[in-house]
Each structure stands twice: as structure tokens, then as C-alpha cells.
Amino acid sequence: MVMPALPKDSLVLVTGANSFQGMHIVDQLLAHGYRVRGTVRDAEKAIWTSKYFGNKYGPGRYVTAVIPDMVPRDVFDIAARGCSGLIHVASVMTFSSDPNEVITPSIAGALNALEAAAKEPNIKRFVYCSATSAAVAHGIGARIDVTNESWNMAAFKTAWEQPPPYEEGRAWAVFASSKMQTEQAVWRWCRARRPQFVLNTGTFGVP
């Protein structure tokens, strides 16, 4: 019998809990017997997500923490207290063509989540939700072998090569580069800090 990484009924923090990906992750955690604290950006999202998961799984299994901005330092610290795991889903999804508006805050949010997890001694697992576009550019009819050294440098070049003002039409490249650069920053942080928790990244059905 394979034992779970975290005991059932453990509290797991999920950032960006109201997002498409976040909702599925929260739902699966609750279905497998975990408790979830989800971060959302405003009170309206806190109300409807709490109502949805409360109706489905009962009171007290899902609670929210309202965090309007993930960029300020220490912003996830209080939300991470008492948690055994942290799944970082939150990302800038405006699909702006300006890399400064998407990539920079996405990296800051991930690093803040890592720092919060490092300060909470109970956290044993950390998952960063990346995307396949962080590793490879999408193409039709091409077979690509993906390894842990695969990065979508084509998206990076497209996202940053043009100086401001940024023209429209590069939103997908900026998004893909944000996922790539954030994942790289996450691994650099882990190698430098050697935290007490196990770090993993995954794509979870995101293109």
C-alpha cells in the first residue's frame, strides 16, 4: 500500500483557488480527504468559492484567505500558517503583451509562496503549477523529446526582444515565457535555499 505524501485531513494552501486550474485542484484535494485554505483576490471570490465547496463537501473543509496582490513580500505568510502543503497556482492571466506586467509579478508571487512555505515548519510538500508551454513551443506534426533541460526559449525571445511600446499579438509568448521564467526561478530558489519541504512542478492539463 502506497502511503500518501501528506496524511488525510492535512491542511493544504492553494493559491489562486478560484481559477480554472485552482478549482479543479481544490476539488480533488477535498475529494481525497484533505482540508484546503484557498487564496483569492477579493471578498466576492471568497464568498462564491466557499459556498460552492461548502455545499459539496460540508462546512469547514474549505476556507479562504483574501490576498489582493501576490507581489508584496511576506504576503502569503499568514495564509501558510498551520499548513502541511502548498500548491502555487496563482499567476498573472491578463494575457497582456507587456512582459513586465505578466512575467515580473508572476515570478514575485511564486518566490513569495516559497518563502512563506519555508517559514512554516509543518509544510512538507510544495508544488508549483507550471505549463507545457514553459518547456516547448507548440507546433503541428513535430515530435519533441522533453527533458528537465527543455525550456521554451522561442517564447522568451518573442516576449522580450521588442522594446516598448509593446504591440499586441505577443500575449501567448509572454504567458509561456512567464511560466518558463517562473519555473526557472523556483528551481534556482530551491537549489540555493535547500528547504525542509519536497518541491515538485507539474502541468496539470494546462497548455
XYZ file of C-alpha atoms in Angstrom:
207
model
C 0.000 0.000 0.000
C 1.400 3.378 -1.037
C 1.149 5.935 1.722
C 0.123 9.483 0.722
C 2.740 12.207 0.887
C 0.580 14.007 3.450
C -1.828 12.368 5.917
C -5.524 12.715 5.177
C -7.143 15.743 6.811
C -3.923 17.757 6.423
C -4.428 21.423 5.577
C -3.165 22.427 2.128
C -2.820 26.016 0.925
C -3.820 26.557 -2.711
C -3.059 29.968 -4.194
C -5.327 31.195 -6.980
C -8.023 28.827 -5.743
C -10.798 30.436 -7.794
C -9.020 29.972 -11.135
C -9.998 27.249 -13.587
C -6.992 25.159 -12.606
C -7.245 26.070 -8.938
C -10.880 24.993 -8.677
C -10.051 21.535 -10.036
C -7.099 21.148 -7.673
C -9.137 22.220 -4.645
C -11.914 19.840 -5.652
C -9.513 16.896 -5.936
C -7.873 17.662 -2.595
C -11.225 17.819 -0.843
C -12.417 14.658 -2.581
C -9.321 12.836 -1.268
C -9.945 13.882 2.324
C -7.742 16.949 2.698
C -8.708 20.340 4.066
C -7.974 23.362 1.913
C -7.257 27.015 2.513
C -7.581 28.846 -0.776
C -6.268 32.300 -1.579
C -8.466 34.567 -3.697
C -8.139 38.204 -4.673
C -11.367 39.656 -3.274
C -14.316 39.019 -0.967
C -16.685 38.175 -3.817
C -14.483 35.268 -4.916
C -14.153 34.165 -1.293
C -17.935 34.027 -0.919
C -18.753 32.040 -4.032
C -15.913 29.547 -3.726
C -16.750 28.958 -0.053
C -20.398 28.428 -0.935
C -19.557 26.042 -3.765
C -17.170 23.823 -1.825
C -19.186 24.096 1.384
C -22.275 22.746 -0.378
C -20.282 19.917 -1.933
C -18.055 18.837 0.970
C -19.616 20.317 4.085
C -18.657 23.194 6.354
C -15.080 23.739 7.479
C -13.349 21.706 4.767
C -12.560 24.754 2.645
C -11.745 28.251 3.906
C -10.394 31.304 2.114
C -7.723 33.937 2.589
C -8.186 37.169 0.628
C -4.878 38.308 -0.902
C -5.454 41.074 -3.473
C -1.836 41.247 -4.657
C 0.764 38.473 -4.581
C 3.732 40.782 -5.254
C 4.364 42.366 -1.810
C 6.883 40.480 0.315
C 5.551 38.136 3.009
C 2.055 38.321 1.526
C 1.415 34.550 1.876
C 2.971 34.138 5.332
C -0.222 34.237 7.396
C -2.149 32.076 4.934
C 0.556 29.385 5.093
C 0.464 29.038 8.875
C -0.608 25.610 10.027
C -0.493 24.139 6.514
C 1.238 20.882 5.621
C 1.382 21.504 1.886
C 1.283 24.421 -0.544
C 0.210 24.338 -4.189
C 1.029 27.553 -6.022
C -1.431 28.089 -8.851
C -1.740 31.884 -8.853
C -0.305 33.540 -11.938
C -0.932 36.693 -13.954
C -3.519 35.693 -16.549
C -4.292 39.060 -18.123
C -2.691 37.955 -21.409
C -1.073 41.342 -21.719
C 1.596 41.759 -24.386
C 3.775 43.624 -21.888
C 6.169 41.134 -20.243
C 6.720 43.491 -17.326
C 3.032 43.284 -16.437
C 2.930 39.475 -16.604
C 6.334 37.911 -16.022
C 7.722 40.073 -13.221
C 4.719 39.747 -10.860
C 4.341 36.031 -11.625
C 7.923 35.396 -10.517
C 7.456 37.554 -7.421
C 4.311 35.663 -6.427
C 5.985 32.271 -6.732
C 9.013 33.367 -4.712
C 6.726 34.810 -2.021
C 4.889 31.496 -1.829
C 8.193 29.645 -1.475
C 9.356 31.991 1.277
C 6.067 31.531 3.136
C 6.414 27.756 2.894
C 9.999 27.919 4.163
C 8.834 29.828 7.240
C 6.152 27.241 8.096
C 7.850 24.151 9.614
C 4.791 21.957 9.051
C 4.953 22.251 5.259
C 6.403 19.074 3.758
C 5.333 19.413 0.127
C 5.337 22.344 -2.301
C 4.002 22.155 -5.857
C 4.423 24.865 -8.468
C 1.847 24.625 -11.262
C 3.729 25.240 -14.471
C 2.661 24.580 -18.073
C 3.880 22.555 -21.026
C 4.497 25.853 -22.815
C 7.296 26.502 -20.315
C 9.221 23.639 -21.887
C 8.305 23.592 -25.563
C 6.775 25.767 -28.257
C 3.599 24.387 -29.737
C 3.759 23.043 -33.248
C 1.840 20.713 -35.547
C 3.359 17.405 -36.583
C 6.589 17.841 -34.646
C 7.849 15.247 -32.181
C 9.894 16.720 -29.351
C 11.627 14.856 -26.549
C 11.149 16.886 -23.385
C 13.638 16.638 -20.522
C 14.321 18.658 -17.384
C 16.643 20.772 -19.526
C 13.922 21.721 -22.026
C 12.891 25.379 -21.988
C 10.776 27.384 -24.412
C 13.421 29.900 -25.394
C 11.449 30.856 -28.509
C 8.712 32.294 -26.276
C 11.315 34.092 -24.163
C 12.833 35.728 -27.234
C 9.461 36.809 -28.593
C 8.332 38.139 -25.211
C 11.368 40.324 -24.588
C 13.003 41.136 -27.923
C 10.772 44.100 -28.735
C 11.263 47.314 -26.731
C 8.266 49.334 -25.534
C 5.691 50.255 -26.593
C 4.645 46.608 -26.797
C 2.492 45.690 -29.759
C -0.465 43.352 -29.430
C -0.240 39.801 -30.689
C 2.507 38.520 -28.385
C 0.272 37.628 -25.450
C 0.755 33.873 -25.757
C 4.540 34.165 -25.930
C 4.516 36.422 -22.870
C 2.360 33.935 -20.962
C 4.566 30.995 -21.985
C 7.710 32.882 -21.028
C 6.155 33.787 -17.665
C 5.646 30.105 -16.925
C 9.158 29.242 -18.085
C 10.908 32.032 -16.210
C 8.873 31.462 -13.053
C 9.653 27.748 -13.038
C 13.332 28.508 -13.536
C 13.209 30.972 -10.631
C 11.503 28.354 -8.455
C 14.256 25.804 -9.105
C 17.007 28.368 -8.547
C 15.449 29.282 -5.211
C 15.258 25.616 -4.219
C 18.892 24.924 -5.084
C 20.029 27.970 -3.151
C 17.814 27.558 -0.092
C 17.521 23.765 0.250
C 14.186 23.986 2.088
C 12.685 21.476 4.509
C 9.943 20.550 2.031
C 9.937 18.478 -1.159
C 9.454 20.635 -4.244
C 7.746 19.459 -7.410
C 6.437 21.156 -10.516
C 3.685 19.936 -12.808
C 1.472 20.975 -15.711
C -1.923 19.522 -14.712
C -3.549 19.850 -18.100
C -2.525 23.449 -18.780
C -1.403 24.030 -22.384
